[in-house]
């Protein structure tokens, strides 16, 4: 029997990570934060003085990358260990997302990370979030969800998160950064950010995570999954 996968795709700041975790907790399944894989490779590149446009060197780095994804005991998230160091916090910075988005546009880099992502498909099931989970990596997924929200709302959420952490940020800068990353992710030649034709589209601009969850669970029920 094939191991079931649910994919949650969409742009940054749309709530994919939260929905992915909540759904995995509900079902007792594993999670894959594929964006973290691109982020961690970009970080490793910076630490090893590899340029973010050196496709060949990035592929070599990806093949040998010593990275572990360790689910926290309370299942509230994942600790990411790169070459023995906990890099979970560093990876959340917007600069890390921007670097990830740059290397993610390189076809050979995507290819090099494909096997690592598919290895997360383990019993009893997987909830995977990213940009191309439903279109490329797990195109046979049981259910494909695509979340959207306006750039302004996503920037607002990010602004609040940063404020809570005591980090200074300008809303206008966040809007510009998010729009920039969206453009790069949507315009790239391989696996661009777009909904799979059979994806369930949910606009999260004005609805809560609880409502998004309720919507997904009702579709699972309707389809007898
Ligand atoms: O989801 P995130 O913000 O952690 O992703 C960081 C970047 O990684 C994103 O801007 C594009 C890239 N990415 C990708 O190309 N494909 C994925 N499946 C996940 C992320």
Short mmCIF file of N, CA and C and ligand atoms in Angstrom, two decimals, residues 16 34-35 38-39 97 100-101 104 110 130-133 181 185 188, ligand 1:
data_model
loop_
_atom_site.label_atom_id
_atom_site.label_comp_id
_atom_site.label_asym_id
_atom_site.label_seq_id
_atom_site.Cartn_x
_atom_site.Cartn_y
_atom_site.Cartn_z
N UNK A 16 1.24 28.06 6.16
CA UNK A 16 1.42 26.64 5.77
C UNK A 16 2.00 25.81 6.91
N UNK A 34 9.62 21.57 3.66
CA UNK A 34 10.60 21.53 2.57
C UNK A 34 11.34 22.86 2.42
N UNK A 35 10.71 23.95 2.82
CA UNK A 35 11.39 25.25 2.75
C UNK A 35 12.64 25.25 3.62
N UNK A 38 15.69 24.02 1.78
CA UNK A 38 16.35 25.04 0.94
C UNK A 38 17.07 26.06 1.82
N UNK A 39 16.43 26.42 2.93
CA UNK A 39 17.05 27.39 3.84
C UNK A 39 18.36 26.84 4.40
N UNK A 97 15.26 33.14 4.17
CA UNK A 97 14.23 32.83 3.17
C UNK A 97 14.62 33.34 1.79
N UNK A 100 17.33 31.17 0.38
CA UNK A 100 16.73 29.89 -0.03
C UNK A 100 16.03 30.04 -1.37
N UNK A 101 15.31 31.14 -1.52
CA UNK A 101 14.56 31.38 -2.75
C UNK A 101 15.51 31.49 -3.96
N UNK A 104 16.82 28.01 -4.77
CA UNK A 104 15.69 27.16 -5.18
C UNK A 104 15.33 27.35 -6.65
N UNK A 110 17.31 21.76 -7.09
CA UNK A 110 16.01 21.16 -6.78
C UNK A 110 16.08 19.65 -6.94
N UNK A 130 5.29 23.38 1.36
CA UNK A 130 6.31 24.00 0.51
C UNK A 130 5.70 24.77 -0.63
N UNK A 131 6.36 24.70 -1.80
CA UNK A 131 5.89 25.43 -2.98
C UNK A 131 5.46 24.46 -4.08
N UNK A 132 6.13 23.29 -4.13
CA UNK A 132 5.89 22.34 -5.24
C UNK A 132 5.59 20.94 -4.72
N UNK A 133 5.09 20.86 -3.49
CA UNK A 133 4.83 19.54 -2.91
C UNK A 133 3.75 18.80 -3.72
N UNK A 181 10.11 37.97 -3.12
CA UNK A 181 10.30 36.52 -3.03
C UNK A 181 9.18 35.79 -3.80
N UNK A 185 9.80 33.13 -6.82
CA UNK A 185 9.29 31.76 -6.70
C UNK A 185 8.28 31.41 -7.80
N UNK A 188 10.25 31.30 -11.68
CA UNK A 188 11.40 30.44 -12.02
C UNK A 188 11.00 29.37 -13.03
O1 LIG B 1 8.58 28.11 2.94
P1 LIG B 1 9.86 28.87 3.17
O2 LIG B 1 9.62 30.35 3.35
O3 LIG B 1 10.66 28.30 4.29
O4 LIG B 1 10.72 28.66 1.82
C1 LIG B 1 11.93 29.37 1.59
C2 LIG B 1 12.22 29.40 0.10
O5 LIG B 1 12.56 28.08 -0.35
C3 LIG B 1 11.06 29.85 -0.79
O6 LIG B 1 11.03 31.24 -0.97
C4 LIG B 1 11.31 29.11 -2.07
C5 LIG B 1 12.02 27.85 -1.66
N1 LIG B 1 11.16 26.67 -1.63
C6 LIG B 1 10.96 26.04 -2.83
O7 LIG B 1 11.42 26.50 -3.86
N2 LIG B 1 10.25 24.88 -2.87
C7 LIG B 1 9.72 24.37 -1.76
N3 LIG B 1 9.02 23.22 -1.83
C8 LIG B 1 9.88 25.03 -0.53
C9 LIG B 1 10.61 26.20 -0.49
#
